Amino acid sequence: MKKQILTVALGCAFAVTTFAQQKDIEKKFDRKSAVKDLTYLTSDELMGRDPIRPEISLAYNFIADQLKEFGAKPVPGADGYFQNIPFMMSAPPKKGEIKLGDSVYIQGKNLLVINGEAISGKFELVDVGFGLASDLEGKDLKGKILLTNVGAPDRMTPADLFSLGSEKAILAEAAGAIGVIERFNIPSIPWPLISNYLNRTQMVIDNNDSSKMPYMWMEDVKNTIKNQLTEGKAMAELAIEGKTNKAIEGKNVLAWIEGTDSELKDEFVLLSAHYDHVGVGRADAEGDSIYNGARDNAVGTVAVMNAAKYFAKNRPKRSILIALWTAEEKGLLGSAFFAENPLIPLEKIIYNLNIDGAGYNDTSVITVIGLGRTSADNLVSDAVSAFGLKAIADPAPEQGLYDRSDNVSFAKKGIPAPTFSLGFTAFDDEINKYYHKAGDHIGSLDLDYVTLYWKAYILAAQNISNNPERPFWTAGDKYESVGKELYGIQ
């Protein structure tokens, strides 16, 4: 009975505190200033915030200047408010052709040269399974081209396919190989979709010598390539010509706010969103070719900026790490780089409340991708409810959205990491009308709803930052075991 009374009392105290915090956010949130920031980030001047274009500097300098003005501090080890990232821009070759037995593979048709330098001649092709370290062990691969399956047995999400490609190239280079060809053999993903996406200029992280290694995908859903090998080997004739690679420096924008609690301030809540978008594309019926990316993801960028603004003046118990990632649209590159090169030890980051999204079709809800997977669900849901909205879980799990945004860079390391998205109940025409389209500009937004969304995000972050209990994965989640390893939980 005493335990029940205590539980009710704690619940009432939390409700009173949440109400007071909600009123404080309402009072201090500057909608006019937030909309002004959103207007600038989505303006044509920034040309769609493509990290390949020079205008991206306008975006990251603007964000950094705002964080400094708000009073958020540079993260130790950063270059001011930036984490610099060595990118390589890799354009398709002028000619791409591989002859293997009686088959010819042509760039853009059944061959995609994704990265690396030009290469021509006849070379031995060696099947090495998935091309992982265990697959290469004990094999003489010097001067040969490795043939692998895309992905790995337990890593088949789109993000995994790309990140593993870089890992395989590093392993191949260390083994003395001169190239990597991956067999794209996933029937559930149409090759034309892959070809349309990858047969254009790509951005990758520059891994020095391994980034110079030719890295290619070949369509092989029917195992045509596999069947042409003899004892796992074959001779392939390559003609990859006119390959252009260019170094580009990317920048994550980072800041932090120290917590007030003498013990909890050593723990960080990571608030993040990607600030890049897809740039300039095919013109719409009105002739507009600049994809301004209001929903994806200027709204999220402004949410994180305003969280920094609020917490710099209203410090919570835990410390806050602010991160605006670059090159999410190029394959989650900015967040992945930080996760592999953290400026704050990952075991000190106890939660990541990420923002990304394609848009909204229901202004009564906020969709939390990952709701139901961590012990902090009620803290997020209560914050959303405080502003008259409802938090709902992923309505389209078949899309694999959880593993397609920056949150997964940290979930894979063990950090609980949902994505706080604008409200959608299905991938319908209303979403597709704006997703990666010229119509996704500020004039098509419901700013009353967006303002509630911004405030709810701040309150959710505050609830998590002040809660004495550390959030963690729910029992049985696929990231639970790596989370236990990260935090030393027995």
GROMACS .gro file of C-alpha atoms in nm:
model
  490
    1MET     CA    1   0.000   0.000   0.000
    2LYS     CA    2   0.283   0.239   0.090
    3LYS     CA    3   0.453   0.159  -0.240
    4GLN     CA    4   0.134   0.240  -0.431
    5ILE     CA    5   0.096   0.571  -0.247
    6LEU     CA    6   0.459   0.658  -0.323
    7THR     CA    7   0.412   0.577  -0.693
    8VAL     CA    8   0.102   0.796  -0.714
    9ALA     CA    9   0.281   1.076  -0.531
   10LEU     CA   10   0.580   1.062  -0.764
   11GLY     CA   11   0.345   1.060  -1.064
   12CYS     CA   12   0.163   1.368  -0.937
   13ALA     CA   13   0.492   1.546  -0.869
   14PHE     CA   14   0.614   1.467  -1.221
   15ALA     CA   15   0.287   1.595  -1.372
   16VAL     CA   16   0.316   1.921  -1.177
   17THR     CA   17   0.679   1.963  -1.282
   18THR     CA   18   0.599   1.889  -1.647
   19PHE     CA   19   0.317   2.144  -1.639
   20ALA     CA   20   0.549   2.410  -1.495
   21GLN     CA   21   0.819   2.332  -1.752
   22GLN     CA   22   0.566   2.341  -2.035
   23LYS     CA   23   0.447   2.685  -1.925
   24ASP     CA   24   0.806   2.807  -1.901
   25ILE     CA   25   0.881   2.690  -2.256
   26GLU     CA   26   0.561   2.853  -2.380
   27LYS     CA   27   0.666   3.179  -2.219
   28LYS     CA   28   1.025   3.183  -2.341
   29PHE     CA   29   0.994   3.033  -2.689
   30ASP     CA   30   1.047   3.303  -2.954
   31ARG     CA   31   0.837   3.191  -3.251
   32LYS     CA   32   0.924   3.493  -3.461
   33SER     CA   33   1.296   3.429  -3.427
   34ALA     CA   34   1.256   3.055  -3.494
   35VAL     CA   35   1.056   3.119  -3.812
   36LYS     CA   36   1.318   3.372  -3.922
   37ASP     CA   37   1.588   3.105  -3.886
   38LEU     CA   38   1.372   2.857  -4.076
   39THR     CA   39   1.312   3.112  -4.351
   40TYR     CA   40   1.684   3.163  -4.401
   41LEU     CA   41   1.776   2.793  -4.399
   42THR     CA   42   1.510   2.720  -4.660
   43SER     CA   43   1.587   3.021  -4.880
   44ASP     CA   44   1.698   2.983  -5.242
   45GLU     CA   45   2.024   3.149  -5.144
   46LEU     CA   46   2.137   2.823  -4.983
   47MET     CA   47   2.054   2.622  -5.299
   48GLY     CA   48   1.902   2.329  -5.113
   49ARG     CA   49   2.192   2.279  -4.868
   50ASP     CA   50   2.367   2.014  -5.076
   51PRO     CA   51   2.700   1.934  -4.900
   52ILE     CA   52   2.867   1.907  -5.240
   53ARG     CA   53   2.777   2.267  -5.326
   54PRO     CA   54   2.970   2.570  -5.190
   55GLU     CA   55   2.648   2.723  -5.049
   56ILE     CA   56   2.655   2.461  -4.771
   57SER     CA   57   2.903   2.691  -4.594
   58LEU     CA   58   2.627   2.951  -4.556
   59ALA     CA   59   2.425   2.694  -4.364
   60TYR     CA   60   2.692   2.564  -4.129
   61ASN     CA   61   2.834   2.910  -4.054
   62PHE     CA   62   2.485   3.042  -3.981
   63ILE     CA   63   2.410   2.755  -3.742
   64ALA     CA   64   2.746   2.790  -3.565
   65ASP     CA   65   2.700   3.166  -3.526
   66GLN     CA   66   2.356   3.112  -3.374
   67LEU     CA   67   2.480   2.851  -3.126
   68LYS     CA   68   2.757   3.085  -3.019
   69GLU     CA   69   2.510   3.372  -2.977
   70PHE     CA   70   2.281   3.151  -2.767
   71GLY     CA   71   2.566   3.076  -2.526
   72ALA     CA   72   2.630   2.711  -2.610
   73LYS     CA   73   3.000   2.626  -2.583
   74PRO     CA   74   3.236   2.464  -2.836
   75VAL     CA   75   3.299   2.094  -2.776
   76PRO     CA   76   3.659   2.026  -2.665
   77GLY     CA   77   3.860   1.884  -2.953
   78ALA     CA   78   3.645   2.048  -3.220
   79ASP     CA   79   3.755   2.321  -3.458
   80GLY     CA   80   3.553   2.591  -3.288
   81TYR     CA   81   3.193   2.478  -3.344
   82PHE     CA   82   3.290   2.234  -3.621
   83GLN     CA   83   3.399   1.875  -3.655
   84ASN     CA   84   3.581   1.866  -3.988
   85ILE     CA   85   3.526   1.562  -4.208
   86PRO     CA   86   3.740   1.461  -4.509
   87PHE     CA   87   3.496   1.380  -4.787
   88MET     CA   88   3.563   1.256  -5.137
   89MET     CA   89   3.329   1.348  -5.421
   90SER     CA   90   3.326   1.060  -5.668
   91ALA     CA   91   3.166   1.111  -6.010
   92PRO     CA   92   3.065   0.824  -6.243
   93PRO     CA   93   3.325   0.731  -6.506
   94LYS     CA   94   3.296   0.848  -6.865
   95LYS     CA   95   3.327   0.482  -6.959
   96GLY     CA   96   3.253   0.186  -6.735
   97GLU     CA   97   3.263  -0.168  -6.873
   98ILE     CA   98   3.347  -0.511  -6.734
   99LYS     CA   99   3.366  -0.826  -6.946
  100LEU     CA  100   3.327  -1.153  -6.757
  101GLY     CA  101   3.298  -1.465  -6.967
  102ASP     CA  102   3.021  -1.412  -7.221
  103SER     CA  103   2.864  -1.127  -7.021
  104VAL     CA  104   2.927  -0.754  -7.051
  105TYR     CA  105   2.844  -0.517  -6.767
  106ILE     CA  106   2.797  -0.149  -6.853
  107GLN     CA  107   2.789   0.157  -6.626
  108GLY     CA  108   2.434   0.261  -6.544
  109LYS     CA  109   2.283  -0.058  -6.686
  110ASN     CA  110   2.407  -0.352  -6.480
  111LEU     CA  111   2.726  -0.196  -6.340
  112LEU     CA  112   2.780   0.093  -6.097
  113VAL     CA  113   3.127   0.234  -6.032
  114ILE     CA  114   3.073   0.394  -5.692
  115ASN     CA  115   3.418   0.499  -5.580
  116GLY     CA  116   3.789   0.485  -5.654
  117GLU     CA  117   4.019   0.561  -5.942
  118ALA     CA  118   4.012   0.449  -6.306
  119ILE     CA  119   4.137   0.100  -6.387
  120SER     CA  120   4.180  -0.093  -6.712
  121GLY     CA  121   4.315  -0.439  -6.799
  122LYS     CA  122   4.261  -0.808  -6.725
  123PHE     CA  123   4.260  -0.913  -6.361
  124GLU     CA  124   4.188  -1.221  -6.157
  125LEU     CA  125   3.854  -1.206  -5.980
  126VAL     CA  126   3.837  -1.398  -5.650
  127ASP     CA  127   3.515  -1.480  -5.467
  128VAL     CA  128   3.561  -1.395  -5.096
  129GLY     CA  129   3.208  -1.439  -4.965
  130PHE     CA  130   3.103  -1.121  -4.788
  131GLY     CA  131   3.454  -0.976  -4.793
  132LEU     CA  132   3.478  -0.950  -4.415
  133ALA     CA  133   3.801  -0.996  -4.221
  134SER     CA  134   3.732  -1.365  -4.158
  135ASP     CA  135   3.665  -1.419  -4.531
  136LEU     CA  136   4.005  -1.274  -4.630
  137GLU     CA  137   4.212  -1.448  -4.367
  138GLY     CA  138   4.487  -1.672  -4.510
  139LYS     CA  139   4.418  -1.589  -4.876
  140ASP     CA  140   4.669  -1.456  -5.129
  141LEU     CA  141   4.483  -1.155  -5.270
  142LYS     CA  142   4.769  -0.933  -5.382
  143GLY     CA  143   4.703  -0.774  -5.721
  144LYS     CA  144   4.356  -0.929  -5.747
  145ILE     CA  145   4.001  -0.794  -5.750
  146LEU     CA  146   3.774  -0.919  -5.475
  147LEU     CA  147   3.422  -1.035  -5.555
  148THR     CA  148   3.187  -1.011  -5.257
  149ASN     CA  149   2.820  -1.023  -5.173
  150VAL     CA  150   2.675  -0.687  -5.066
  151GLY     CA  151   2.615  -0.638  -4.697
  152ALA     CA  152   2.676  -0.905  -4.434
  153PRO     CA  153   2.457  -1.183  -4.290
  154ASP     CA  154   2.333  -0.962  -4.006
  155ARG     CA  155   2.369  -0.624  -4.179
  156MET     CA  156   2.139  -0.574  -4.475
  157THR     CA  157   1.981  -0.232  -4.426
  158PRO     CA  158   2.054   0.031  -4.693
  159ALA     CA  159   2.280   0.214  -4.449
  160ASP     CA  160   2.467  -0.110  -4.377
  161LEU     CA  161   2.525  -0.181  -4.746
  162PHE     CA  162   2.703   0.152  -4.793
  163SER     CA  163   2.897   0.160  -4.468
  164LEU     CA  164   3.016  -0.197  -4.517
  165GLY     CA  165   3.144  -0.105  -4.863
  166SER     CA  166   3.395   0.132  -4.705
  167GLU     CA  167   3.493  -0.128  -4.446
  168LYS     CA  168   3.550  -0.391  -4.717
  169ALA     CA  169   3.762  -0.153  -4.924
  170ILE     CA  170   3.985  -0.086  -4.621
  171LEU     CA  171   4.026  -0.461  -4.562
  172ALA     CA  172   4.091  -0.525  -4.931
  173GLU     CA  173   4.357  -0.254  -4.950
  174ALA     CA  174   4.532  -0.397  -4.644
  175ALA     CA  175   4.530  -0.741  -4.811
  176GLY     CA  176   4.699  -0.604  -5.124
  177ALA     CA  177   4.394  -0.628  -5.351
  178ILE     CA  178   4.344  -0.366  -5.624
  179GLY     CA  179   3.964  -0.347  -5.637
  180VAL     CA  180   3.633  -0.463  -5.494
  181ILE     CA  181   3.326  -0.572  -5.688
  182GLU     CA  182   3.011  -0.642  -5.490
  183ARG     CA  183   2.740  -0.868  -5.629
  184PHE     CA  184   2.408  -0.693  -5.576
  185ASN     CA  185   2.190  -0.994  -5.509
  186ILE     CA  186   1.896  -0.868  -5.302
  187PRO     CA  187   1.572  -0.954  -5.487
  188SER     CA  188   1.358  -0.737  -5.258
  189ILE     CA  189   1.536  -0.417  -5.372
  190PRO     CA  190   1.489  -0.341  -5.744
  191TRP     CA  191   1.815  -0.284  -5.929
  192PRO     CA  192   1.669   0.006  -6.135
  193LEU     CA  193   1.601   0.190  -5.808
  194ILE     CA  194   1.959   0.135  -5.695
  195SER     CA  195   2.098   0.234  -6.035
  196ASN     CA  196   1.896   0.554  -6.046
  197TYR     CA  197   2.027   0.654  -5.703
  198LEU     CA  198   2.393   0.557  -5.746
  199ASN     CA  199   2.461   0.640  -6.110
  200ARG     CA  200   2.548   0.997  -6.019
  201THR     CA  201   2.806   1.186  -5.818
  202GLN     CA  202   2.850   1.032  -5.474
  203MET     CA  203   3.007   1.161  -5.156
  204VAL     CA  204   3.207   0.927  -4.935
  205ILE     CA  205   3.443   0.965  -4.642
  206ASP     CA  206   3.801   0.983  -4.767
  207ASN     CA  207   3.984   0.686  -4.616
  208ASN     CA  208   4.314   0.767  -4.788
  209ASP     CA  209   4.452   0.479  -4.996
  210SER     CA  210   4.142   0.260  -4.964
  211SER     CA  211   3.932   0.540  -5.116
  212LYS     CA  212   4.146   0.522  -5.429
  213MET     CA  213   4.056   0.156  -5.474
  214PRO     CA  214   3.797   0.092  -5.748
  215TYR     CA  215   3.472  -0.007  -5.575
  216MET     CA  216   3.183  -0.132  -5.788
  217TRP     CA  217   2.844  -0.300  -5.773
  218MET     CA  218   2.724  -0.547  -6.037
  219GLU     CA  219   2.369  -0.672  -6.074
  220ASP     CA  220   2.359  -1.044  -5.995
  221VAL     CA  221   2.016  -1.129  -5.858
  222LYS     CA  222   2.010  -1.446  -6.073
  223ASN     CA  223   2.364  -1.552  -5.974
  224THR     CA  224   2.493  -1.507  -6.331
  225ILE     CA  225   2.832  -1.389  -6.204
  226LYS     CA  226   2.858  -1.663  -5.946
  227ASN     CA  227   2.787  -1.927  -6.210
  228GLN     CA  228   3.069  -1.800  -6.433
  229LEU     CA  229   3.336  -1.861  -6.172
  230THR     CA  230   3.554  -2.172  -6.172
  231GLU     CA  231   3.658  -2.276  -5.823
  232GLY     CA  232   3.573  -1.927  -5.707
  233LYS     CA  233   3.793  -1.754  -5.962
  234ALA     CA  234   3.771  -1.599  -6.309
  235MET     CA  235   3.946  -1.346  -6.532
  236ALA     CA  236   3.765  -1.014  -6.576
  237GLU     CA  237   3.848  -0.745  -6.828
  238LEU     CA  238   3.791  -0.394  -6.693
  239ALA     CA  239   3.769  -0.064  -6.877
  240ILE     CA  240   3.690   0.205  -6.620
  241GLU     CA  241   3.794   0.535  -6.775
  242GLY     CA  242   3.748   0.907  -6.710
  243LYS     CA  243   3.698   0.878  -6.333
  244THR     CA  244   3.685   1.209  -6.142
  245ASN     CA  245   3.743   1.233  -5.766
  246LYS     CA  246   3.758   1.557  -5.569
  247ALA     CA  247   3.835   1.622  -5.203
  248ILE     CA  248   3.572   1.820  -5.009
  249GLU     CA  249   3.575   1.923  -4.643
  250GLY     CA  250   3.249   1.862  -4.460
  251LYS     CA  251   3.148   2.000  -4.124
  252ASN     CA  252   2.932   1.871  -3.843
  253VAL     CA  253   2.820   2.161  -3.621
  254LEU     CA  254   2.862   2.082  -3.250
  255ALA     CA  255   2.813   2.257  -2.917
  256TRP     CA  256   2.745   2.162  -2.558
  257ILE     CA  257   2.575   2.294  -2.244
  258GLU     CA  258   2.695   2.183  -1.903
  259GLY     CA  259   2.440   2.031  -1.669
  260THR     CA  260   2.373   2.158  -1.319
  261ASP     CA  261   2.373   1.835  -1.119
  262SER     CA  262   2.711   1.749  -0.965
  263GLU     CA  263   2.681   1.384  -1.073
  264LEU     CA  264   2.441   1.381  -1.368
  265LYS     CA  265   2.632   1.653  -1.555
  266ASP     CA  266   2.888   1.388  -1.654
  267GLU     CA  267   2.612   1.226  -1.864
  268PHE     CA  268   2.506   1.375  -2.197
  269VAL     CA  269   2.177   1.384  -2.383
  270LEU     CA  270   2.252   1.417  -2.753
  271LEU     CA  271   2.006   1.639  -2.944
  272SER     CA  272   2.059   1.604  -3.317
  273ALA     CA  273   1.929   1.668  -3.667
  274HIS     CA  274   2.086   1.679  -4.011
  275TYR     CA  275   2.104   2.023  -4.170
  276ASP     CA  276   2.183   1.916  -4.527
  277HIS     CA  277   1.934   1.843  -4.805
  278VAL     CA  278   1.945   1.727  -5.168
  279GLY     CA  279   2.022   2.059  -5.340
  280VAL     CA  280   1.908   2.129  -5.695
  281GLY     CA  281   1.712   1.878  -5.901
  282ARG     CA  282   1.458   1.836  -6.177
  283ALA     CA  283   1.233   2.142  -6.214
  284ASP     CA  284   0.865   2.109  -6.123
  285ALA     CA  285   0.570   2.237  -6.330
  286GLU     CA  286   0.639   2.593  -6.208
  287GLY     CA  287   1.005   2.572  -6.310
  288ASP     CA  288   1.136   2.551  -5.953
  289SER     CA  289   1.446   2.332  -5.934
  290ILE     CA  290   1.574   2.425  -5.585
  291TYR     CA  291   1.477   2.168  -5.323
  292ASN     CA  292   1.462   2.384  -5.011
  293GLY     CA  293   1.411   2.097  -4.765
  294ALA     CA  294   1.181   2.263  -4.512
  295ARG     CA  295   1.036   1.941  -4.370
  296ASP     CA  296   1.356   1.748  -4.443
  297ASN     CA  297   1.523   1.877  -4.237
  298ALA     CA  298   1.527   2.252  -4.175
  299VAL     CA  299   1.239   2.213  -3.928
  300GLY     CA  300   1.452   1.966  -3.734
  301THR     CA  301   1.759   2.187  -3.752
  302VAL     CA  302   1.566   2.481  -3.607
  303ALA     CA  303   1.423   2.256  -3.334
  304VAL     CA  304   1.772   2.158  -3.218
  305MET     CA  305   1.896   2.518  -3.244
  306ASN     CA  306   1.608   2.638  -3.029
  307ALA     CA  307   1.668   2.360  -2.780
  308ALA     CA  308   2.024   2.493  -2.750
  309LYS     CA  309   1.887   2.844  -2.708
  310TYR     CA  310   1.652   2.738  -2.430
  311PHE     CA  311   1.892   2.512  -2.240
  312ALA     CA  312   2.178   2.764  -2.251
  313LYS     CA  313   1.962   2.988  -2.032
  314ASN     CA  314   1.773   2.711  -1.849
  315ARG     CA  315   2.033   2.445  -1.784
  316PRO     CA  316   1.903   2.095  -1.705
  317LYS     CA  317   2.062   1.846  -1.468
  318ARG     CA  318   2.239   1.647  -1.738
  319SER     CA  319   2.468   1.804  -1.994
  320ILE     CA  320   2.337   1.860  -2.346
  321LEU     CA  321   2.533   1.777  -2.660
  322ILE     CA  322   2.403   1.966  -2.964
  323ALA     CA  323   2.480   1.816  -3.306
  324LEU     CA  324   2.374   1.927  -3.653
  325TRP     CA  325   2.496   1.660  -3.893
  326THR     CA  326   2.610   1.705  -4.249
  327ALA     CA  327   2.566   1.461  -4.541
  328GLU     CA  328   2.277   1.258  -4.404
  329GLU     CA  329   2.133   1.259  -4.754
  330LYS     CA  330   2.461   1.111  -4.882
  331GLY     CA  331   2.436   0.804  -4.657
  332LEU     CA  332   2.435   0.920  -4.291
  333LEU     CA  333   2.798   1.023  -4.334
  334GLY     CA  334   2.821   1.305  -4.078
  335SER     CA  335   2.669   1.115  -3.787
  336ALA     CA  336   2.861   0.798  -3.878
  337PHE     CA  337   3.187   0.993  -3.875
  338PHE     CA  338   3.114   1.130  -3.527
  339ALA     CA  339   3.013   0.785  -3.400
  340GLU     CA  340   3.351   0.650  -3.517
  341ASN     CA  341   3.542   0.962  -3.408
  342PRO     CA  342   3.350   1.087  -3.103
  343LEU     CA  343   3.457   1.409  -2.934
  344ILE     CA  344   3.254   1.302  -2.629
  345PRO     CA  345   3.308   0.940  -2.517
  346LEU     CA  346   3.010   0.740  -2.639
  347GLU     CA  347   2.958   0.575  -2.300
  348LYS     CA  348   2.885   0.922  -2.158
  349ILE     CA  349   2.604   0.979  -2.411
  350ILE     CA  350   2.304   0.817  -2.247
  351TYR     CA  351   2.037   0.906  -2.505
  352ASN     CA  352   1.999   1.054  -2.852
  353LEU     CA  353   1.678   1.238  -2.941
  354ASN     CA  354   1.725   1.270  -3.315
  355ILE     CA  355   1.511   1.458  -3.568
  356ASP     CA  356   1.447   1.367  -3.929
  357GLY     CA  357   1.142   1.318  -4.146
  358ALA     CA  358   0.979   1.321  -4.485
  359GLY     CA  359   0.688   1.544  -4.384
  360TYR     CA  360   0.351   1.524  -4.212
  361ASN     CA  361  -0.009   1.432  -4.290
  362ASP     CA  362  -0.162   1.458  -3.942
  363THR     CA  363  -0.118   1.773  -3.733
  364SER     CA  364  -0.265   1.612  -3.422
  365VAL     CA  365   0.029   1.375  -3.373
  366ILE     CA  366   0.406   1.352  -3.357
  367THR     CA  367   0.554   1.030  -3.493
  368VAL     CA  368   0.839   0.891  -3.285
  369ILE     CA  369   1.035   0.632  -3.481
  370GLY     CA  370   1.149   0.397  -3.208
  371LEU     CA  371   0.863   0.460  -2.963
  372GLY     CA  372   0.824   0.141  -2.764
  373ARG     CA  373   1.195   0.058  -2.771
  374THR     CA  374   1.334   0.251  -2.473
  375SER     CA  375   1.247   0.318  -2.110
  376ALA     CA  376   1.213   0.692  -2.183
  377ASP     CA  377   0.897   0.653  -2.392
  378ASN     CA  378   0.671   0.806  -2.126
  379LEU     CA  379   0.897   1.111  -2.094
  380VAL     CA  380   0.866   1.179  -2.467
  381SER     CA  381   0.493   1.101  -2.483
  382ASP     CA  382   0.415   1.323  -2.183
  383ALA     CA  383   0.600   1.614  -2.344
  384VAL     CA  384   0.403   1.575  -2.664
  385SER     CA  385   0.073   1.551  -2.472
  386ALA     CA  386   0.155   1.868  -2.279
  387PHE     CA  387   0.120   2.061  -2.605
  388GLY     CA  388  -0.208   1.900  -2.704
  389LEU     CA  389  -0.062   1.644  -2.942
  390LYS     CA  390  -0.023   1.266  -2.930
  391ALA     CA  391   0.296   1.064  -2.975
  392ILE     CA  392   0.254   0.763  -3.203
  393ALA     CA  393   0.492   0.487  -3.303
  394ASP     CA  394   0.625   0.413  -3.650
  395PRO     CA  395   0.319   0.351  -3.873
  396ALA     CA  396   0.526   0.200  -4.155
  397PRO     CA  397   0.773  -0.049  -4.001
  398GLU     CA  398   0.809  -0.220  -4.338
  399GLN     CA  399   0.998   0.092  -4.455
  400GLY     CA  400   1.279   0.028  -4.205
  401LEU     CA  401   1.282   0.396  -4.110
  402TYR     CA  402   1.458   0.341  -3.777
  403ASP     CA  403   1.771   0.224  -3.956
  404ARG     CA  404   1.759   0.491  -4.227
  405SER     CA  405   1.837   0.806  -4.030
  406ASP     CA  406   2.122   0.942  -3.818
  407ASN     CA  407   1.985   0.786  -3.499
  408VAL     CA  408   2.105   0.444  -3.617
  409SER     CA  409   2.468   0.561  -3.613
  410PHE     CA  410   2.432   0.573  -3.234
  411ALA     CA  411   2.186   0.287  -3.184
  412LYS     CA  412   2.444   0.055  -3.343
  413LYS     CA  413   2.687   0.167  -3.073
  414GLY     CA  414   2.431   0.090  -2.801
  415ILE     CA  415   2.291   0.438  -2.731
  416PRO     CA  416   1.908   0.454  -2.707
  417ALA     CA  417   1.815   0.670  -3.004
  418PRO     CA  418   1.464   0.735  -3.137
  419THR     CA  419   1.378   0.987  -3.409
  420PHE     CA  420   1.127   1.261  -3.328
  421SER     CA  421   0.944   1.315  -3.658
  422LEU     CA  422   0.665   1.534  -3.782
  423GLY     CA  423   0.330   1.354  -3.761
  424PHE     CA  424   0.252   1.099  -4.030
  425THR     CA  425   0.024   0.798  -4.026
  426ALA     CA  426   0.124   0.649  -4.363
  427PHE     CA  427   0.349   0.712  -4.661
  428ASP     CA  428   0.070   0.858  -4.871
  429ASP     CA  429   0.035   1.117  -5.147
  430GLU     CA  430   0.051   1.403  -4.896
  431ILE     CA  431   0.398   1.287  -4.787
  432ASN     CA  432   0.522   1.211  -5.137
  433LYS     CA  433   0.404   1.549  -5.264
  434TYR     CA  434   0.684   1.716  -5.068
  435TYR     CA  435   0.946   1.448  -4.994
  436HIS     CA  436   1.263   1.546  -5.184
  437LYS     CA  437   1.057   1.777  -5.401
  438ALA     CA  438   1.078   2.146  -5.491
  439GLY     CA  439   0.747   2.199  -5.308
  440ASP     CA  440   0.906   2.140  -4.967
  441HIS     CA  441   0.950   2.507  -4.883
  442ILE     CA  442   0.840   2.722  -4.592
  443GLY     CA  443   0.530   2.850  -4.770
  444SER     CA  444   0.380   2.499  -4.768
  445LEU     CA  445   0.420   2.450  -4.391
  446ASP     CA  446   0.158   2.476  -4.117
  447LEU     CA  447   0.366   2.697  -3.888
  448ASP     CA  448   0.121   2.669  -3.597
  449TYR     CA  449   0.175   2.293  -3.594
  450VAL     CA  450   0.550   2.328  -3.648
  451THR     CA  451   0.571   2.563  -3.348
  452LEU     CA  452   0.399   2.306  -3.124
  453TYR     CA  453   0.640   2.045  -3.257
  454TRP     CA  454   0.941   2.261  -3.170
  455LYS     CA  455   0.816   2.321  -2.815
  456ALA     CA  456   0.733   1.954  -2.759
  457TYR     CA  457   1.084   1.858  -2.865
  458ILE     CA  458   1.239   2.094  -2.608
  459LEU     CA  459   1.016   1.959  -2.331
  460ALA     CA  460   1.093   1.597  -2.425
  461ALA     CA  461   1.464   1.674  -2.408
  462GLN     CA  462   1.418   1.846  -2.074
  463ASN     CA  463   1.224   1.553  -1.929
  464ILE     CA  464   1.500   1.311  -2.025
  465SER     CA  465   1.780   1.541  -1.911
  466ASN     CA  466   1.627   1.592  -1.567
  467ASN     CA  467   1.500   1.241  -1.499
  468PRO     CA  468   1.716   1.063  -1.236
  469GLU     CA  469   1.671   0.727  -1.414
  470ARG     CA  470   1.904   0.661  -1.706
  471PRO     CA  471   1.706   0.553  -2.013
  472PHE     CA  472   1.784   0.218  -2.171
  473TRP     CA  473   1.661  -0.024  -2.435
  474THR     CA  474   1.357  -0.239  -2.364
  475ALA     CA  475   1.435  -0.603  -2.295
  476GLY     CA  476   1.491  -0.802  -2.613
  477ASP     CA  477   1.560  -0.507  -2.842
  478LYS     CA  478   1.817  -0.589  -3.108
  479TYR     CA  479   2.045  -0.314  -2.973
  480GLU     CA  480   2.010  -0.414  -2.607
  481SER     CA  481   2.322  -0.632  -2.595
  482VAL     CA  482   2.551  -0.373  -2.752
  483GLY     CA  483   2.402  -0.116  -2.514
  484LYS     CA  484   2.494  -0.332  -2.217
  485GLU     CA  485   2.845  -0.366  -2.352
  486LEU     CA  486   2.879   0.011  -2.406
  487TYR     CA  487   2.760   0.105  -2.057
  488GLY     CA  488   2.913  -0.194  -1.872
  489ILE     CA  489   2.575  -0.333  -1.766
  490GLN     CA  490   2.585  -0.693  -1.642
   0.00000   0.00000   0.00000
